[in-house]
Short mmCIF file of the C-alpha atoms (twelve columns), coordinates in Angstrom:
data_MODEL
# 
_entry.id   MODEL 
# 
loop_
_atom_site.group_PDB 
_atom_site.id 
_atom_site.type_symbol 
_atom_site.label_atom_id 
_atom_site.label_alt_id 
_atom_site.label_comp_id 
_atom_site.label_asym_id 
_atom_site.label_seq_id 
_atom_site.Cartn_x 
_atom_site.Cartn_y 
_atom_site.Cartn_z 
_atom_site.pdbx_PDB_model_num 
ATOM 1   C CA . UNK A 1   -28.656 212.074 28.643 1 
ATOM 2   C CA . UNK A 2   -31.663 213.982 29.384 1 
ATOM 3   C CA . UNK A 3   -33.105 217.161 28.641 1 
ATOM 4   C CA . UNK A 4   -31.507 219.058 32.166 1 
ATOM 5   C CA . UNK A 5   -29.323 216.421 33.819 1 
ATOM 6   C CA . UNK A 6   -27.209 212.876 33.763 1 
ATOM 7   C CA . UNK A 7   -29.354 210.886 35.538 1 
ATOM 8   C CA . UNK A 8   -27.691 211.195 38.926 1 
ATOM 9   C CA . UNK A 9   -27.042 213.989 41.678 1 
ATOM 10  C CA . UNK A 10  -24.212 215.943 39.655 1 
ATOM 11  C CA . UNK A 11  -24.474 219.167 37.843 1 
ATOM 12  C CA . UNK A 12  -26.827 219.793 35.087 1 
ATOM 13  C CA . UNK A 13  -26.195 218.612 31.585 1 
ATOM 14  C CA . UNK A 14  -26.416 221.529 28.872 1 
ATOM 15  C CA . UNK A 15  -30.509 221.357 27.164 1 
ATOM 16  C CA . UNK A 16  -30.937 219.167 24.522 1 
ATOM 17  C CA . UNK A 17  -34.460 220.676 23.463 1 
ATOM 18  C CA . UNK A 18  -32.875 224.274 21.907 1 
ATOM 19  C CA . UNK A 19  -31.487 222.320 18.854 1 
ATOM 20  C CA . UNK A 20  -33.273 223.215 15.831 1 
ATOM 21  C CA . UNK A 21  -33.301 222.242 11.992 1 
ATOM 22  C CA . UNK A 22  -31.613 225.743 11.448 1 
ATOM 23  C CA . UNK A 23  -29.115 224.973 13.534 1 
ATOM 24  C CA . UNK A 24  -28.736 221.360 12.675 1 
ATOM 25  C CA . UNK A 25  -28.301 221.922 9.183  1 
ATOM 26  C CA . UNK A 26  -25.522 224.529 9.958  1 
ATOM 27  C CA . UNK A 27  -23.686 222.154 12.168 1 
ATOM 28  C CA . UNK A 28  -23.165 220.512 8.975  1 
ATOM 29  C CA . UNK A 29  -22.452 222.539 6.961  1 
ATOM 30  C CA . UNK A 30  -19.571 225.155 9.732  1 
ATOM 31  C CA . UNK A 31  -18.284 221.377 10.898 1 
ATOM 32  C CA . UNK A 32  -16.494 220.552 8.234  1 
ATOM 33  C CA . UNK A 33  -14.043 222.389 8.579  1 
ATOM 34  C CA . UNK A 34  -13.749 222.457 12.159 1 
ATOM 35  C CA . UNK A 35  -14.721 219.728 14.380 1 
ATOM 36  C CA . UNK A 36  -14.144 217.250 11.398 1 
ATOM 37  C CA . UNK A 37  -10.540 217.905 10.638 1 
ATOM 38  C CA . UNK A 38  -9.896  217.676 14.063 1 
ATOM 39  C CA . UNK A 39  -11.529 214.429 14.545 1 
ATOM 40  C CA . UNK A 40  -9.340  212.796 11.659 1 
ATOM 41  C CA . UNK A 41  -6.489  214.068 13.062 1 
ATOM 42  C CA . UNK A 42  -7.847  212.045 16.356 1 
ATOM 43  C CA . UNK A 43  -8.352  208.840 14.275 1 
ATOM 44  C CA . UNK A 44  -5.757  208.794 13.053 1 
ATOM 45  C CA . UNK A 45  -3.879  209.193 16.068 1 
ATOM 46  C CA . UNK A 46  -6.013  205.213 16.616 1 
ATOM 47  C CA . UNK A 47  -4.707  203.889 13.678 1 
ATOM 48  C CA . UNK A 48  -8.060  202.128 13.095 1 
ATOM 49  C CA . UNK A 49  -7.559  199.940 10.821 1 
ATOM 50  C CA . UNK A 50  -9.863  197.271 8.688  1 
ATOM 51  C CA . UNK A 51  -12.135 194.962 9.734  1 
ATOM 52  C CA . UNK A 52  -12.612 196.623 13.733 1 
ATOM 53  C CA . UNK A 53  -15.617 197.599 15.044 1 
ATOM 54  C CA . UNK A 54  -15.902 201.446 15.789 1 
ATOM 55  C CA . UNK A 55  -18.423 203.096 18.162 1 
ATOM 56  C CA . UNK A 56  -17.959 207.048 17.373 1 
ATOM 57  C CA . UNK A 57  -20.188 208.710 20.513 1 
ATOM 58  C CA . UNK A 58  -20.909 211.674 20.108 1 
ATOM 59  C CA . UNK A 59  -21.743 212.230 16.106 1 
ATOM 60  C CA . UNK A 60  -22.921 214.662 15.446 1 
ATOM 61  C CA . UNK A 61  -24.134 214.750 11.570 1 
ATOM 62  C CA . UNK A 62  -21.551 212.202 11.062 1 
ATOM 63  C CA . UNK A 63  -19.114 212.798 8.868  1 
ATOM 64  C CA . UNK A 64  -16.926 211.765 11.014 1 
ATOM 65  C CA . UNK A 65  -18.892 208.495 11.471 1 
ATOM 66  C CA . UNK A 66  -18.318 208.333 7.742  1 
ATOM 67  C CA . UNK A 67  -15.305 208.663 7.169  1 
ATOM 68  C CA . UNK A 68  -14.209 205.765 9.750  1 
ATOM 69  C CA . UNK A 69  -16.444 203.856 8.317  1 
ATOM 70  C CA . UNK A 70  -14.469 204.007 4.842  1 
ATOM 71  C CA . UNK A 71  -11.431 203.335 6.630  1 
ATOM 72  C CA . UNK A 72  -13.012 199.744 7.817  1 
ATOM 73  C CA . UNK A 73  -13.840 198.973 5.310  1 
ATOM 74  C CA . UNK A 74  -16.882 196.641 3.713  1 
ATOM 75  C CA . UNK A 75  -15.342 193.966 6.968  1 
ATOM 76  C CA . UNK A 76  -16.093 196.279 9.920  1 
ATOM 77  C CA . UNK A 77  -18.472 198.941 11.765 1 
ATOM 78  C CA . UNK A 78  -19.562 201.984 12.706 1 
ATOM 79  C CA . UNK A 79  -22.265 202.177 14.674 1 
ATOM 80  C CA . UNK A 80  -23.089 206.678 15.390 1 
ATOM 81  C CA . UNK A 81  -24.704 207.113 18.671 1 
ATOM 82  C CA . UNK A 82  -25.525 211.073 19.027 1 
ATOM 83  C CA . UNK A 83  -28.451 212.368 21.730 1 
ATOM 84  C CA . UNK A 84  -30.225 215.060 19.219 1 
ATOM 85  C CA . UNK A 85  -31.729 213.733 17.193 1 
ATOM 86  C CA . UNK A 86  -32.358 217.046 14.791 1 
ATOM 87  C CA . UNK A 87  -28.089 215.180 14.034 1 
ATOM 88  C CA . UNK A 88  -28.838 211.730 14.028 1 
ATOM 89  C CA . UNK A 89  -31.704 212.602 10.997 1 
ATOM 90  C CA . UNK A 90  -29.162 214.527 8.983  1 
ATOM 91  C CA . UNK A 91  -26.748 211.838 9.443  1 
ATOM 92  C CA . UNK A 92  -29.023 208.655 8.640  1 
ATOM 93  C CA . UNK A 93  -28.446 210.372 5.605  1 
ATOM 94  C CA . UNK A 94  -24.577 208.607 5.208  1 
ATOM 95  C CA . UNK A 95  -25.755 205.036 6.347  1 
ATOM 96  C CA . UNK A 96  -24.157 201.863 4.781  1 
ATOM 97  C CA . UNK A 97  -23.993 198.252 4.713  1 
ATOM 98  C CA . UNK A 98  -20.898 198.646 7.550  1 
ATOM 99  C CA . UNK A 99  -21.812 202.164 9.371  1 
ATOM 100 C CA . UNK A 100 -25.314 202.507 10.613 1 
ATOM 101 C CA . UNK A 101 -26.928 205.679 13.037 1 
ATOM 102 C CA . UNK A 102 -28.730 206.235 15.849 1 
ATOM 103 C CA . UNK A 103 -30.374 208.234 19.386 1 
ATOM 104 C CA . UNK A 104 -28.108 207.398 21.847 1 
ATOM 105 C CA . UNK A 105 -26.248 209.751 24.827 1 
ATOM 106 C CA . UNK A 106 -23.206 207.990 26.843 1 
ATOM 107 C CA . UNK A 107 -25.382 207.502 29.782 1 
ATOM 108 C CA . UNK A 108 -27.587 205.214 28.866 1 
ATOM 109 C CA . UNK A 109 -24.783 202.530 26.447 1 
ATOM 110 C CA . UNK A 110 -26.739 199.723 28.277 1 
ATOM 111 C CA . UNK A 111 -27.954 198.266 25.200 1 
ATOM 112 C CA . UNK A 112 -24.821 197.843 24.201 1 
ATOM 113 C CA . UNK A 113 -22.728 194.315 24.369 1 
ATOM 114 C CA . UNK A 114 -19.308 193.761 26.453 1 
ATOM 115 C CA . UNK A 115 -16.106 193.837 24.430 1 
ATOM 116 C CA . UNK A 116 -18.346 194.590 21.223 1 
ATOM 117 C CA . UNK A 117 -16.001 197.628 19.782 1 
ATOM 118 C CA . UNK A 118 -12.458 197.539 19.039 1 
ATOM 119 C CA . UNK A 119 -12.013 201.232 19.136 1 
ATOM 120 C CA . UNK A 120 -14.387 204.036 20.673 1 
ATOM 121 C CA . UNK A 121 -14.103 208.038 19.630 1 
ATOM 122 C CA . UNK A 122 -15.561 211.365 21.632 1 
ATOM 123 C CA . UNK A 123 -14.294 214.508 19.359 1 
ATOM 124 C CA . UNK A 124 -16.140 217.245 20.335 1 
ATOM 125 C CA . UNK A 125 -17.791 215.452 22.709 1 
ATOM 126 C CA . UNK A 126 -16.048 214.752 26.495 1 
ATOM 127 C CA . UNK A 127 -16.635 219.034 27.573 1 
ATOM 128 C CA . UNK A 128 -20.030 218.749 27.464 1 
ATOM 129 C CA . UNK A 129 -19.792 215.500 29.712 1 
ATOM 130 C CA . UNK A 130 -21.025 216.550 33.163 1 
ATOM 131 C CA . UNK A 131 -20.460 213.335 35.230 1 
ATOM 132 C CA . UNK A 132 -17.565 211.544 33.229 1 
ATOM 133 C CA . UNK A 133 -16.691 208.124 35.008 1 
ATOM 134 C CA . UNK A 134 -20.184 206.756 34.127 1 
ATOM 135 C CA . UNK A 135 -19.791 207.365 30.690 1 
ATOM 136 C CA . UNK A 136 -16.202 205.614 31.110 1 
ATOM 137 C CA . UNK A 137 -16.358 203.008 32.859 1 
ATOM 138 C CA . UNK A 138 -19.553 201.867 30.102 1 
ATOM 139 C CA . UNK A 139 -17.092 201.984 27.310 1 
ATOM 140 C CA . UNK A 140 -14.323 200.817 28.837 1 
ATOM 141 C CA . UNK A 141 -16.626 197.348 29.377 1 
ATOM 142 C CA . UNK A 142 -18.326 198.114 25.726 1 
ATOM 143 C CA . UNK A 143 -14.091 197.589 23.898 1 
ATOM 144 C CA . UNK A 144 -12.689 194.393 24.220 1 
ATOM 145 C CA . UNK A 145 -9.286  194.327 26.112 1 
ATOM 146 C CA . UNK A 146 -6.653  196.473 24.324 1 
ATOM 147 C CA . UNK A 147 -8.768  197.879 22.371 1 
ATOM 148 C CA . UNK A 148 -8.800  202.404 22.399 1 
ATOM 149 C CA . UNK A 149 -10.621 205.185 23.083 1 
ATOM 150 C CA . UNK A 150 -8.980  208.324 21.585 1 
ATOM 151 C CA . UNK A 151 -11.046 211.904 23.370 1 
ATOM 152 C CA . UNK A 152 -10.127 215.028 21.546 1 
ATOM 153 C CA . UNK A 153 -11.732 217.954 23.667 1 
ATOM 154 C CA . UNK A 154 -11.621 222.152 24.888 1 
ATOM 155 C CA . UNK A 155 -8.574  221.820 27.768 1 
ATOM 156 C CA . UNK A 156 -9.950  223.767 30.282 1 
ATOM 157 C CA . UNK A 157 -9.324  227.277 31.711 1 
ATOM 158 C CA . UNK A 158 -9.039  228.528 28.231 1 
ATOM 159 C CA . UNK A 159 -12.542 231.193 27.502 1 
ATOM 160 C CA . UNK A 160 -12.452 231.934 23.345 1 
ATOM 161 C CA . UNK A 161 -12.902 236.192 23.293 1 
ATOM 162 C CA . UNK A 162 -16.228 235.355 21.828 1 
ATOM 163 C CA . UNK A 163 -17.234 233.808 25.301 1 
ATOM 164 C CA . UNK A 164 -15.640 236.718 27.203 1 
ATOM 165 C CA . UNK A 165 -17.849 239.398 25.193 1 
ATOM 166 C CA . UNK A 166 -20.611 237.311 25.165 1 
ATOM 167 C CA . UNK A 167 -19.995 236.864 29.706 1 
ATOM 168 C CA . UNK A 168 -20.356 240.464 29.457 1 
ATOM 169 C CA . UNK A 169 -23.168 241.027 27.540 1 
ATOM 170 C CA . UNK A 170 -24.973 239.092 28.906 1 
ATOM 171 C CA . UNK A 171 -24.086 240.554 32.664 1 
ATOM 172 C CA . UNK A 172 -26.182 243.428 31.032 1 
ATOM 173 C CA . UNK A 173 -30.050 244.235 31.992 1 
ATOM 174 C CA . UNK A 174 -32.440 243.108 30.477 1 
ATOM 175 C CA . UNK A 175 -29.660 239.663 30.050 1 
ATOM 176 C CA . UNK A 176 -28.902 239.551 33.332 1 
ATOM 177 C CA . UNK A 177 -32.137 239.240 34.900 1 
ATOM 178 C CA . UNK A 178 -32.348 236.362 33.396 1 
ATOM 179 C CA . UNK A 179 -28.620 233.756 34.625 1 
ATOM 180 C CA . UNK A 180 -27.705 230.642 33.704 1 
ATOM 181 C CA . UNK A 181 -27.536 227.199 35.749 1 
ATOM 182 C CA . UNK A 182 -23.680 227.907 35.142 1 
ATOM 183 C CA . UNK A 183 -21.358 229.982 34.053 1 
ATOM 184 C CA . UNK A 184 -19.979 228.360 31.496 1 
ATOM 185 C CA . UNK A 185 -21.586 225.810 29.429 1 
ATOM 186 C CA . UNK A 186 -18.911 223.122 29.462 1 
ATOM 187 C CA . UNK A 187 -17.462 220.747 31.650 1 
ATOM 188 C CA . UNK A 188 -13.457 220.644 30.489 1 
ATOM 189 C CA . UNK A 189 -10.720 218.678 32.391 1 
ATOM 190 C CA . UNK A 190 -7.078  219.523 32.621 1 
ATOM 191 C CA . UNK A 191 -4.126  216.853 31.153 1 
ATOM 192 C CA . UNK A 192 -3.966  215.568 35.132 1 
ATOM 193 C CA . UNK A 193 -7.258  215.178 35.358 1 
ATOM 194 C CA . UNK A 194 -8.134  213.728 32.070 1 
ATOM 195 C CA . UNK A 195 -5.062  211.091 32.886 1 
ATOM 196 C CA . UNK A 196 -6.725  210.274 36.298 1 
ATOM 197 C CA . UNK A 197 -10.556 209.262 35.381 1 
ATOM 198 C CA . UNK A 198 -9.076  207.140 31.958 1 
ATOM 199 C CA . UNK A 199 -7.239  205.440 35.004 1 
ATOM 200 C CA . UNK A 200 -9.581  204.983 37.824 1 
ATOM 201 C CA . UNK A 201 -12.640 203.785 33.960 1 
ATOM 202 C CA . UNK A 202 -10.059 201.450 33.412 1 
ATOM 203 C CA . UNK A 203 -7.489  202.837 31.067 1 
ATOM 204 C CA . UNK A 204 -4.383  203.466 30.328 1 
ATOM 205 C CA . UNK A 205 -2.976  206.158 28.815 1 
ATOM 206 C CA . UNK A 206 -0.717  206.581 26.142 1 
ATOM 207 C CA . UNK A 207 -0.230  209.641 25.246 1 
ATOM 208 C CA . UNK A 208 -2.203  212.943 26.589 1 
ATOM 209 C CA . UNK A 209 -0.666  215.673 24.955 1 
ATOM 210 C CA . UNK A 210 -2.071  219.852 24.484 1 
ATOM 211 C CA . UNK A 211 -2.182  220.739 20.410 1 
ATOM 212 C CA . UNK A 212 -2.428  224.817 19.766 1 
ATOM 213 C CA . UNK A 213 -5.453  225.389 18.074 1 
ATOM 214 C CA . UNK A 214 -6.182  228.184 15.962 1 
ATOM 215 C CA . UNK A 215 -9.256  229.438 14.702 1 
ATOM 216 C CA . UNK A 216 -10.460 231.995 12.677 1 
ATOM 217 C CA . UNK A 217 -14.068 233.687 12.150 1 
ATOM 218 C CA . UNK A 218 -15.126 236.168 8.593  1 
ATOM 219 C CA . UNK A 219 -17.683 237.874 10.878 1 
ATOM 220 C CA . UNK A 220 -18.681 238.042 13.931 1 
ATOM 221 C CA . UNK A 221 -22.652 236.469 12.681 1 
ATOM 222 C CA . UNK A 222 -20.303 233.629 11.864 1 
ATOM 223 C CA . UNK A 223 -18.630 233.210 15.177 1 
ATOM 224 C CA . UNK A 224 -21.990 233.227 16.971 1 
ATOM 225 C CA . UNK A 225 -23.415 231.280 14.429 1 
ATOM 226 C CA . UNK A 226 -20.466 228.548 15.243 1 
ATOM 227 C CA . UNK A 227 -21.637 228.973 19.247 1 
ATOM 228 C CA . UNK A 228 -25.069 228.165 18.464 1 
ATOM 229 C CA . UNK A 229 -25.068 225.545 15.946 1 
ATOM 230 C CA . UNK A 230 -21.995 223.937 18.001 1 
ATOM 231 C CA . UNK A 231 -23.583 224.474 21.692 1 
ATOM 232 C CA . UNK A 232 -26.651 223.035 19.769 1 
ATOM 233 C CA . UNK A 233 -28.784 225.558 21.068 1 
ATOM 234 C CA . UNK A 234 -27.268 226.577 24.451 1 
ATOM 235 C CA . UNK A 235 -24.697 229.660 23.640 1 
ATOM 236 C CA . UNK A 236 -28.073 231.750 24.658 1 
ATOM 237 C CA . UNK A 237 -30.854 229.090 24.555 1 
ATOM 238 C CA . UNK A 238 -31.033 230.213 28.926 1 
ATOM 239 C CA . UNK A 239 -32.246 233.630 28.201 1 
ATOM 240 C CA . UNK A 240 -36.204 234.418 26.977 1 
ATOM 241 C CA . UNK A 241 -36.679 233.738 23.036 1 
ATOM 242 C CA . UNK A 242 -37.579 237.771 22.805 1 
ATOM 243 C CA . UNK A 243 -34.532 238.588 24.131 1 
ATOM 244 C CA . UNK A 244 -31.669 236.349 21.752 1 
ATOM 245 C CA . UNK A 245 -31.899 238.951 19.502 1 
ATOM 246 C CA . UNK A 246 -31.067 241.629 20.587 1 
ATOM 247 C CA . UNK A 247 -28.513 239.370 22.590 1 
ATOM 248 C CA . UNK A 248 -27.127 238.646 19.257 1 
ATOM 249 C CA . UNK A 249 -26.767 241.577 18.516 1 
ATOM 250 C CA . UNK A 250 -25.091 243.333 21.493 1 
ATOM 251 C CA . UNK A 251 -22.183 240.608 21.125 1 
ATOM 252 C CA . UNK A 252 -22.201 240.983 17.732 1 
ATOM 253 C CA . UNK A 253 -21.160 244.729 18.221 1 
ATOM 254 C CA . UNK A 254 -19.024 244.152 20.641 1 
ATOM 255 C CA . UNK A 255 -17.013 241.384 18.968 1 
ATOM 256 C CA . UNK A 256 -16.521 243.950 15.549 1 
ATOM 257 C CA . UNK A 257 -14.605 246.074 18.332 1 
ATOM 258 C CA . UNK A 258 -12.122 243.707 18.247 1 
ATOM 259 C CA . UNK A 259 -11.875 242.091 15.191 1 
ATOM 260 C CA . UNK A 260 -8.766  242.507 13.324 1 
ATOM 261 C CA . UNK A 261 -8.263  242.180 9.720  1 
ATOM 262 C CA . UNK A 262 -8.958  238.607 9.328  1 
ATOM 263 C CA . UNK A 263 -12.583 238.441 10.817 1 
ATOM 264 C CA . UNK A 264 -12.324 236.713 14.433 1 
ATOM 265 C CA . UNK A 265 -9.074  235.284 15.709 1 
ATOM 266 C CA . UNK A 266 -9.295  232.303 18.522 1 
ATOM 267 C CA . UNK A 267 -6.191  230.834 20.145 1 
ATOM 268 C CA . UNK A 268 -7.271  227.845 21.862 1 
ATOM 269 C CA . UNK A 269 -5.950  224.559 23.221 1 
ATOM 270 C CA . UNK A 270 -6.977  220.490 22.486 1 
ATOM 271 C CA . UNK A 271 -6.981  217.784 24.678 1 
ATOM 272 C CA . UNK A 272 -6.250  214.692 22.907 1 
ATOM 273 C CA . UNK A 273 -6.172  211.887 25.042 1 
ATOM 274 C CA . UNK A 274 -5.668  208.087 23.875 1 
ATOM 275 C CA . UNK A 275 -6.103  205.234 26.135 1 
ATOM 276 C CA . UNK A 276 -6.005  201.296 25.707 1 
ATOM 277 C CA . UNK A 277 -9.119  199.746 27.969 1 
ATOM 278 C CA . UNK A 278 -6.937  197.019 29.812 1 
# 
């Protein structure tokens, strides 16, 4: 992805220029108990074995790729790609003989060889891709026949309390004078849409399942920090910088009003797909 588009005529992608070192550091810390845990379950479903070649697309700061490197062993190889340079900098500290990282994105995999991988995984990545057919076809190309693809992503039509509150706050002045290009910053799919996308790209889906997910945040501030870190700054990045602090305060205030005894609770659903390259 480039800064604002896929390079196609489709909808604009989230900006990649909003990320900061603080957000990347936050993501490294927060994702260890969230995205990384769900990624481990995705990797287990893929049954990655010793000696396999694996692409972790959208690897973030490299926690899951590091885990996969331990599974494939010295005879295997793991490549982690992410379009955010600051996150790749953190990931590169985890580099080892069978694990490398570099800046790259789902819309430009041309330098990867045909059939060069046994497995590809996209954990908490697919919903950030506005146009999905191109990346899926590229993944089919770089996987060997019989290679496996695993995707863990947010399910369409589920909006968290945090994002509901944020939408309400951002609809008020002065924030409404600076609207987003789209109401939502992610591009989610249903079970059927996932199935159809995979089939059209050259995959045979072997599992498409919806899993309940419960996340809690101790405080409203923690929920907002997670939203900013996991969206690499896009949560409030459309606002002028001078307005962002007051937007955070307003969102935090309204979240506190709906917090329970355990903090902010989010009940969501995660879409998991496993497919085989035909």
